[in-house]
Structure formats: structure tokens, C-alpha cells
mmCIF file of C-alpha atoms in Angstrom:
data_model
loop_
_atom_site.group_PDB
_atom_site.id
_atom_site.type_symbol
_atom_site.label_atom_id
_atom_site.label_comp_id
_atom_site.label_asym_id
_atom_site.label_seq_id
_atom_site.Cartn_x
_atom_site.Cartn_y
_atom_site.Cartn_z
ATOM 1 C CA UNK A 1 0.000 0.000 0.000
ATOM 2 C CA UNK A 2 1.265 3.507 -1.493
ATOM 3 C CA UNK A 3 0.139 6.635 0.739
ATOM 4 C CA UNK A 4 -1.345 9.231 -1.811
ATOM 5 C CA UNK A 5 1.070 12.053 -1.650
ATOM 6 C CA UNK A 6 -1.269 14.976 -2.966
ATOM 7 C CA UNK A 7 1.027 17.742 -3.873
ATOM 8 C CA UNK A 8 2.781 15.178 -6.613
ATOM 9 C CA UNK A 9 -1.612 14.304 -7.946
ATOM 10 C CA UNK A 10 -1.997 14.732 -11.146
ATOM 11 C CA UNK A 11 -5.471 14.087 -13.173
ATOM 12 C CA UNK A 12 -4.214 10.392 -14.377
ATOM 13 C CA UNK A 13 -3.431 9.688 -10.421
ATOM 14 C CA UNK A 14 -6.557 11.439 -8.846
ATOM 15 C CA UNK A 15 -9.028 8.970 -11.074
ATOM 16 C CA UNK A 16 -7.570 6.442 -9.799
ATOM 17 C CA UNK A 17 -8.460 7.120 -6.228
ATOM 18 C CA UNK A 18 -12.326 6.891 -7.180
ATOM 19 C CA UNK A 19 -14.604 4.368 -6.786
ATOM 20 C CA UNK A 20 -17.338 5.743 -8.515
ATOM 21 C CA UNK A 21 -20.700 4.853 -6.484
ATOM 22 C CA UNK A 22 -24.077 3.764 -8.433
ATOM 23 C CA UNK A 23 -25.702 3.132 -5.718
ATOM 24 C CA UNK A 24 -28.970 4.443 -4.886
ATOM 25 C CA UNK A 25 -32.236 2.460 -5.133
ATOM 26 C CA UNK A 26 -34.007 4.419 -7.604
ATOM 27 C CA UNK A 27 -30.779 4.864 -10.393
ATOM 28 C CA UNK A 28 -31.328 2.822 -13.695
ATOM 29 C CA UNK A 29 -30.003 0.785 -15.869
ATOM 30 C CA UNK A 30 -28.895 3.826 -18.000
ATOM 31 C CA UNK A 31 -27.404 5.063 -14.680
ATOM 32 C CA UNK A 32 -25.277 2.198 -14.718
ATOM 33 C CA UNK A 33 -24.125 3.172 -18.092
ATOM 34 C CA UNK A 34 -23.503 6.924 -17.782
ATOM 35 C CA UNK A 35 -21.685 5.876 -14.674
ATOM 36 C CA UNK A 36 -19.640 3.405 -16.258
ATOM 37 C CA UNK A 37 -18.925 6.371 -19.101
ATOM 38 C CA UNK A 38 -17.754 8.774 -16.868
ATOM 39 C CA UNK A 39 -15.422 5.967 -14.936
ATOM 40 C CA UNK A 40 -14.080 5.264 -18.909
ATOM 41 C CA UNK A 41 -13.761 8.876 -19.568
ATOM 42 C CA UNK A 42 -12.129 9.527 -16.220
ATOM 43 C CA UNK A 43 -10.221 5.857 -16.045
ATOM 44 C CA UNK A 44 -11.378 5.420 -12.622
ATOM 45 C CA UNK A 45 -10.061 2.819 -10.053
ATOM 46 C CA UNK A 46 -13.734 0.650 -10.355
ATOM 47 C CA UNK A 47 -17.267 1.208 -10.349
ATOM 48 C CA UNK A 48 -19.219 0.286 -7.209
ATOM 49 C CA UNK A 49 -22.716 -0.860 -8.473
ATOM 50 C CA UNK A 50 -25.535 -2.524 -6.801
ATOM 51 C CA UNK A 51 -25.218 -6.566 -7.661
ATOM 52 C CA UNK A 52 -27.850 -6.626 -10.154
ATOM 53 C CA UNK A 53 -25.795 -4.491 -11.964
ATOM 54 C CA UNK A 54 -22.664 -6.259 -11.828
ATOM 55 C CA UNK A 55 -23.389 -8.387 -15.082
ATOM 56 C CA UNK A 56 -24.185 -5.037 -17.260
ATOM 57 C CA UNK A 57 -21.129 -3.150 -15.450
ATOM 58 C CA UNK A 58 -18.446 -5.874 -16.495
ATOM 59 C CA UNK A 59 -20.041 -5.862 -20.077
ATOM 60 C CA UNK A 60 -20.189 -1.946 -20.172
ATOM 61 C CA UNK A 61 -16.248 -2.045 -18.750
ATOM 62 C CA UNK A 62 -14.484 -4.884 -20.336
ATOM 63 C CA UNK A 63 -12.017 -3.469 -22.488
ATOM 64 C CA UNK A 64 -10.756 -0.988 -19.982
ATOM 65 C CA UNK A 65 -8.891 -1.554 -16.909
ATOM 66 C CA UNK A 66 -11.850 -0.248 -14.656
ATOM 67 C CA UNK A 67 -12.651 -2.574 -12.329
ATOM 68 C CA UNK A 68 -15.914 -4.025 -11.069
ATOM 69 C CA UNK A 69 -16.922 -3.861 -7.300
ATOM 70 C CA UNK A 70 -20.263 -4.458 -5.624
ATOM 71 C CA UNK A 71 -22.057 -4.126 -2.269
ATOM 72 C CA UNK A 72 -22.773 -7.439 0.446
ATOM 73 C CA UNK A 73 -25.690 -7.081 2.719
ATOM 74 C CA UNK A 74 -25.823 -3.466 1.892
ATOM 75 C CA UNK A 75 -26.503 -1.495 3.423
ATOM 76 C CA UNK A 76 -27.083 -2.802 6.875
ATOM 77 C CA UNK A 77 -25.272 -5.815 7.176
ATOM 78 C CA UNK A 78 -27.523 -7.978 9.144
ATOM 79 C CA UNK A 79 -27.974 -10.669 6.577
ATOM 80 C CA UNK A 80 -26.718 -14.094 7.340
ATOM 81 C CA UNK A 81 -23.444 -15.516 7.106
ATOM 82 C CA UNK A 82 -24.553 -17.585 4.594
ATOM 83 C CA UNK A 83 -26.416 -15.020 2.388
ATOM 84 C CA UNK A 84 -23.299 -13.059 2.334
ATOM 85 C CA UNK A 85 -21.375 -15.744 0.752
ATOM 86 C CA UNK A 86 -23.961 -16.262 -1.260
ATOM 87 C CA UNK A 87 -23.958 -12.998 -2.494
ATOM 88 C CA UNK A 88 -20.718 -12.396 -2.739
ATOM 89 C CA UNK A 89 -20.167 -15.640 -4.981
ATOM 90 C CA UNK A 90 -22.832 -14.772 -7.343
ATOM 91 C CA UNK A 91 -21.355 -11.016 -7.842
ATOM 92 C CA UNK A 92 -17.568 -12.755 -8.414
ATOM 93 C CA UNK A 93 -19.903 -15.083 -11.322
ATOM 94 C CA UNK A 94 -20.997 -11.708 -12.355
ATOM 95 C CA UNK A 95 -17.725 -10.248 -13.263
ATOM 96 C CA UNK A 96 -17.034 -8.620 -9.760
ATOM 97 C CA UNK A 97 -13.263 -8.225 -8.990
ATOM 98 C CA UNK A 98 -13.906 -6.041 -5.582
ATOM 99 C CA UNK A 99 -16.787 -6.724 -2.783
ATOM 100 C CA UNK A 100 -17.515 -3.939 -0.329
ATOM 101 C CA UNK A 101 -18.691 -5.826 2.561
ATOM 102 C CA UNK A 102 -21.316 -4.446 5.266
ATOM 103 C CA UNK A 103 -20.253 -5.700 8.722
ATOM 104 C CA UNK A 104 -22.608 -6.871 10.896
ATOM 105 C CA UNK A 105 -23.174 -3.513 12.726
ATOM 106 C CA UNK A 106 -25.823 -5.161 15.212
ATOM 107 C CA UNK A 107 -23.730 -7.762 16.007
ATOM 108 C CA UNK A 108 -20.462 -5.261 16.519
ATOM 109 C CA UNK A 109 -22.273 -2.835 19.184
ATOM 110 C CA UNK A 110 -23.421 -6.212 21.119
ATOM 111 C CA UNK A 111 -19.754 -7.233 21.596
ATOM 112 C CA UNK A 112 -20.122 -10.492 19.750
ATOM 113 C CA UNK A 113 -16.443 -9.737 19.022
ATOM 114 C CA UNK A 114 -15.480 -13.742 17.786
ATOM 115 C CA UNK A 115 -19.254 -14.171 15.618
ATOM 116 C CA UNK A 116 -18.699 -11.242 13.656
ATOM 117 C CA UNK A 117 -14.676 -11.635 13.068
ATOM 118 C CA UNK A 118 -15.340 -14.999 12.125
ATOM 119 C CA UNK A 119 -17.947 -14.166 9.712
ATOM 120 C CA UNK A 120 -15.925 -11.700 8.265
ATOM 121 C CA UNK A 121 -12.957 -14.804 7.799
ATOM 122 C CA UNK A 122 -15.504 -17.328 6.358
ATOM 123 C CA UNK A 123 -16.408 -14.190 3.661
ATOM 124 C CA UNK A 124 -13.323 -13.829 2.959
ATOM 125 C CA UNK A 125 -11.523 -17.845 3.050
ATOM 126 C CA UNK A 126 -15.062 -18.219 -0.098
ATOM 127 C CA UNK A 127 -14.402 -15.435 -1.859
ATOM 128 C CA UNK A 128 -11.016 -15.873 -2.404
ATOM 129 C CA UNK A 129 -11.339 -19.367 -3.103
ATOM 130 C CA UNK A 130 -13.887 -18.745 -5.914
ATOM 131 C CA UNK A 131 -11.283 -15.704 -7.398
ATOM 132 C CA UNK A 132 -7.647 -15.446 -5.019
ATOM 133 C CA UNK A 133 -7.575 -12.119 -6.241
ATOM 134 C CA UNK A 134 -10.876 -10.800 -5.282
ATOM 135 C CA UNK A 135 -10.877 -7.428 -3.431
ATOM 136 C CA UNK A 136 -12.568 -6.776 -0.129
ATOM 137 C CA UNK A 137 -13.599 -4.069 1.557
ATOM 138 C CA UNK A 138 -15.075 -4.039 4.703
ATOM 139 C CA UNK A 139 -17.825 -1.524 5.732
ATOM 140 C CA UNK A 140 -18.321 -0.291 8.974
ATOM 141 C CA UNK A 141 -20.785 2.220 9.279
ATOM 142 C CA UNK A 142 -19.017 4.409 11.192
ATOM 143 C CA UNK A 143 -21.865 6.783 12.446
ATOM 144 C CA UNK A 144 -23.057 4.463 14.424
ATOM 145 C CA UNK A 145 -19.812 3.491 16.022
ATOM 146 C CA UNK A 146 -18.143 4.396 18.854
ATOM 147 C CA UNK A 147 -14.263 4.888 18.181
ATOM 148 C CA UNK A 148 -13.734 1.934 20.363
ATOM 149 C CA UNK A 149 -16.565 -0.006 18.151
ATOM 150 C CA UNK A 150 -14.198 1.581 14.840
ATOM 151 C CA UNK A 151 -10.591 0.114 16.696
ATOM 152 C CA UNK A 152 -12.431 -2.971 17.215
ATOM 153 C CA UNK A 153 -13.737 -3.354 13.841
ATOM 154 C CA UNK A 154 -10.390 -2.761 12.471
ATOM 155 C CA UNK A 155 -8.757 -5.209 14.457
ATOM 156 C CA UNK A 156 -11.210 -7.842 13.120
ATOM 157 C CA UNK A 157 -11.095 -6.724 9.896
ATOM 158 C CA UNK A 158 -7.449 -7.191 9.877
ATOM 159 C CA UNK A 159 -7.704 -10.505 10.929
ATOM 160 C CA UNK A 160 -10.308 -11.566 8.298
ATOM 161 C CA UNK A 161 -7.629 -10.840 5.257
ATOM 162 C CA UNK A 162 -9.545 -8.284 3.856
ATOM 163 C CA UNK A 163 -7.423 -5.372 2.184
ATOM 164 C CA UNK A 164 -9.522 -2.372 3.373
ATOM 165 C CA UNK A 165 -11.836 -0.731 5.812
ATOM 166 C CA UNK A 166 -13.825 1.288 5.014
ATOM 167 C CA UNK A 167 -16.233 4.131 6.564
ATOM 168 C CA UNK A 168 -19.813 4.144 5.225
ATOM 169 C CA UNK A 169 -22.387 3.165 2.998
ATOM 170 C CA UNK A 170 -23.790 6.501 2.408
ATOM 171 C CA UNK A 171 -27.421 5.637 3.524
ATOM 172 C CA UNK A 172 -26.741 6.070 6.951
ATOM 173 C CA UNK A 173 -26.804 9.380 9.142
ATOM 174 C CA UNK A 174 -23.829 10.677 8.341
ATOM 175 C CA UNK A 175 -20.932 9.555 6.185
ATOM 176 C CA UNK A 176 -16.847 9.575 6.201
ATOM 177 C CA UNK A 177 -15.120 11.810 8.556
ATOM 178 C CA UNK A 178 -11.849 13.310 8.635
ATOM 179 C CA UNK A 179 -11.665 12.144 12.895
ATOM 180 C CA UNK A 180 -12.884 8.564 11.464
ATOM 181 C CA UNK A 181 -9.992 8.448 8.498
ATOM 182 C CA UNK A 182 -7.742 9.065 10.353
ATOM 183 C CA UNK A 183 -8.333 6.600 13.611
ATOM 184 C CA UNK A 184 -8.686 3.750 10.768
ATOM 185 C CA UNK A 185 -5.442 4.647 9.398
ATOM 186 C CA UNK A 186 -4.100 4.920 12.408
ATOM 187 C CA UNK A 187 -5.527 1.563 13.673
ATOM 188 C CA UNK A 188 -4.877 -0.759 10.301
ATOM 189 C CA UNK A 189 -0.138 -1.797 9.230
ATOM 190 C CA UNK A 190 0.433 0.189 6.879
ATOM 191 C CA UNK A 191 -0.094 -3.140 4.342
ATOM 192 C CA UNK A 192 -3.737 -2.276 4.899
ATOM 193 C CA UNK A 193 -6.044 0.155 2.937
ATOM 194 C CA UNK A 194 -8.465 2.847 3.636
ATOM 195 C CA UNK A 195 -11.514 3.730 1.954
ATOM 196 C CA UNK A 196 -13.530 6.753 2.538
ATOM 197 C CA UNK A 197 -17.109 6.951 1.492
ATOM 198 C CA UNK A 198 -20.263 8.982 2.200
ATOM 199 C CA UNK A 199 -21.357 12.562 1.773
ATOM 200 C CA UNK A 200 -17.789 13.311 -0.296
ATOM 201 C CA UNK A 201 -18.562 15.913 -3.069
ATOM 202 C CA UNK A 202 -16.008 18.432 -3.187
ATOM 203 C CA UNK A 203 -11.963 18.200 -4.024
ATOM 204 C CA UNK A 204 -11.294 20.199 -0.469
ATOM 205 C CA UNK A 205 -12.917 16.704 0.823
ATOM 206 C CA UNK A 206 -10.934 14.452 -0.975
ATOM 207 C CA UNK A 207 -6.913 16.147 -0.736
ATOM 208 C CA UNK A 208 -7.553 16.173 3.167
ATOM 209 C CA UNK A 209 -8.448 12.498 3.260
ATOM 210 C CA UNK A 210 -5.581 11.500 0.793
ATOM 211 C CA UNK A 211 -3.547 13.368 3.021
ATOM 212 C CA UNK A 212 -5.235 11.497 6.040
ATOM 213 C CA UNK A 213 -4.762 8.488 4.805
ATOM 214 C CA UNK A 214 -7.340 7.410 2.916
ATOM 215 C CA UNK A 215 -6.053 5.373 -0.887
ATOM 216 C CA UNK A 216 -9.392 5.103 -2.287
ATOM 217 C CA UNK A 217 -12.221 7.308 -2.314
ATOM 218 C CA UNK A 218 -16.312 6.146 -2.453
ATOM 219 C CA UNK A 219 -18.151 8.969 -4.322
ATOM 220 C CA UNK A 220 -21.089 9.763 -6.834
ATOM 221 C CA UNK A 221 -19.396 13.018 -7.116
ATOM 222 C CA UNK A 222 -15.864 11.587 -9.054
ATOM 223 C CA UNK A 223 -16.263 13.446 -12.634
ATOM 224 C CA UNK A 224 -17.012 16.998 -10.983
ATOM 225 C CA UNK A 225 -14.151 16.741 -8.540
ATOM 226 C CA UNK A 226 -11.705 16.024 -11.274
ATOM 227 C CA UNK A 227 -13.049 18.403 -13.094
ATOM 228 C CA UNK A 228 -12.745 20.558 -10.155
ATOM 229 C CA UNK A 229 -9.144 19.185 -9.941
ATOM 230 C CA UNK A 230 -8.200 19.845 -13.764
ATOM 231 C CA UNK A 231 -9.448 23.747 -13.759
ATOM 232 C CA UNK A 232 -6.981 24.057 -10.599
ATOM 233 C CA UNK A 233 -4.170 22.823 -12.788
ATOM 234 C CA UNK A 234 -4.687 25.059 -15.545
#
């Protein structure tokens, strides 16, 4: 893992930060493909689309080196172990290369420390069996979190062999903070990554949590920023 060293960013190294989020219940099919345009135009690090969508995504993106990523038990997490795996099998059939993975919130603020770690494990040990090189992402939900609750998720995230934590889904009451970013960076080796998602629309937002820590970047918002980011170059 590379930190993001913002005053060398140029355009090229800025889309590659962005996960670019198609998300929300009510977007389209012709969402997912003006999203998957702009992640072409912008050569984004992946698309993060709802698993429905994976199929069309991976068709949409298959000559490019954008990658595919998808939600599990999104966005509250509470699903069972098994539906997860489920899930997350069918969206690695799909095309899906990266799986951002809800923890089971419920379960975390009840101190069921060893269930939810070892759910997180079994996720993981399937996933990568089905593809070694899958990517996942595990989301906490970190408004509802203490920062004891966000250590302790980290710790068992690390455990799991998952590659990144991550803050939020988006749909909850707040999003990514710059407090959060940087206890999770703080709290993850250095061989781990960060992902900050939720209520980021603005290029202010996403230098400060590069410069946090943060290596990848949830947001519906990526083609403005960088636009944002190329007039400032100019």
C-alpha cells in the first residue's frame, strides 16, 4: 500500500483514487451506463454498483482496466453468514473483482467480538477461493460506532484478510469523517487500505483524506471533482 502524496496528484493519479458509487435504489439501468462512461472517460479505479448491476457493469467495462466492485448485505449488514457468501459468490460469477462488505453492525455494538470476526474470515476464506484475487472491503458504518466499536472493527477486519476498511455506505446518518480516516489509518499496518465513502462531493474533501490516509475514495461526485481538480491545474 502507497500513501497518496497529494502535492505530486496529477489528473491520471486522482481517477484512480475513485470508486465511482451507483448506488442508490431508484438509479437505472442507464445510470449504470452513464456511470460506467464517466469511470471510462475519467479511467477510474472501479465502479461500485448494486449486484444486479454487476453483469451489465463488467459488459459496459471490459475493455478498460476499470474494475468491477459491488455491495454485500448493503446497506445494513444484518444478513446471514450464509447469504453473504452467497452474495458475494454470485457477484464474483458476475464479473465482480472487488466486494464492499457491510459488517454486521448489530452484532459489533453487542460485543459479539469472535461471531462477527469470524464471519468476516468465512467471507473472505469463499471469496477468495472462488477468485484469489478478489478485493474486499469491509464496511463499517461508522456513524453508528463508537471509536472503540471503529478500533475494534479494524482489528477484526485485519484478521479476516480483507485489504480495506472502510467508513460508510452513504445511507446512513452521516458519512466519512476526517476524525474517522484518520483513527482507521491509524488503527490498520500500513499493508492495509483505507476507503472513505459517504457525503464526499467536493476536491477540499478528498486532498484532506488522501492526506489522512485514505487510498481510495467512495463517491457519486468523481467526474465533478476532477473536473474541479483539472481547472486548478490550468
Amino acid at each position: 500500500m502507497t500513501l497518496i502524496i497529494t502535492e505530486t496528484l496529477n489528473t491520471e493519479k486522482l481517477g484512480k483514487v475513485f470508486d465511482h458509487a451507483i448506488l442508490r435504489p431508484d438509479q437505472t439501468t442507464e445510470d449504470v451506463v452513464k456511470g460506467c462512461e464517466i469511470a471510462k472517460q475519467y479511467n477510474l479505479a472501479s465502479v461500485c454498483v448494486k449486484p444486479c448491476d454487476v453483469k451489465q457493469a463488467s459488459e459496459l467495462l471490459q475493455d478498460t482496466d476499470v474494475l468491477v466492485g459491488t455491495v454485500i448485505s448493503f446497506p445494513h449488514g444484518n444478513s446471514t453468514t450464509e447469504a453473504k457468501i452467497t452474495e458475494s459468490l454470485q457477484a464474483i460469477e458476475d464479473g465482480a473483482v472487488e466486494l464492499d462488505v457491510v459488517i454486521n453492525i448489530g452484532h459489533l455494538k453487542s460485543a459479539l467480538y469472535d461471531q462477527v470476526g469470524q464471519e468476516l474470515k468465512d467471507i473472505v476464506k469463499m471469496a477468495k477461493t472462488k477468485l484469489p484475487n478478489v478485493i474486499i472491503k469491509v464496511i463499517f458504518e461508522t456513524a453508528y460506532l463508537t471509536k472503540d466499536e471503529i478500533v475494534k472493527a479494524c482489528e477484526l477486519t485485519q484478521a479476516s484478510g480483507a485489504e480495506f476498511v472502510k467508513t460508510s455506505t452513504g445511507f446512513a446518518s452521516g458519512g466519512a469523517t476526517f476524525e474517522d480516516i484518520k483513527l482507521m489509518r491509524d488503527s490498520v499496518p500500513a499493508s492495509m487500505e483505507v476507503k472513505a465513502s459517504g457525503g464526499i462531493k467536493t476536491l477540499e474533501q478528498v486532498l484532506k483524506y488522501l492526506e489522512l490516509g485514505a487510498t481510495r475514495i467512495g463517491s457519486s461526485s468523481s467526474g465533478q471533482i476532477i473536473e474541479e481538480f483539472k481547472k486548478l491545474q490550468q
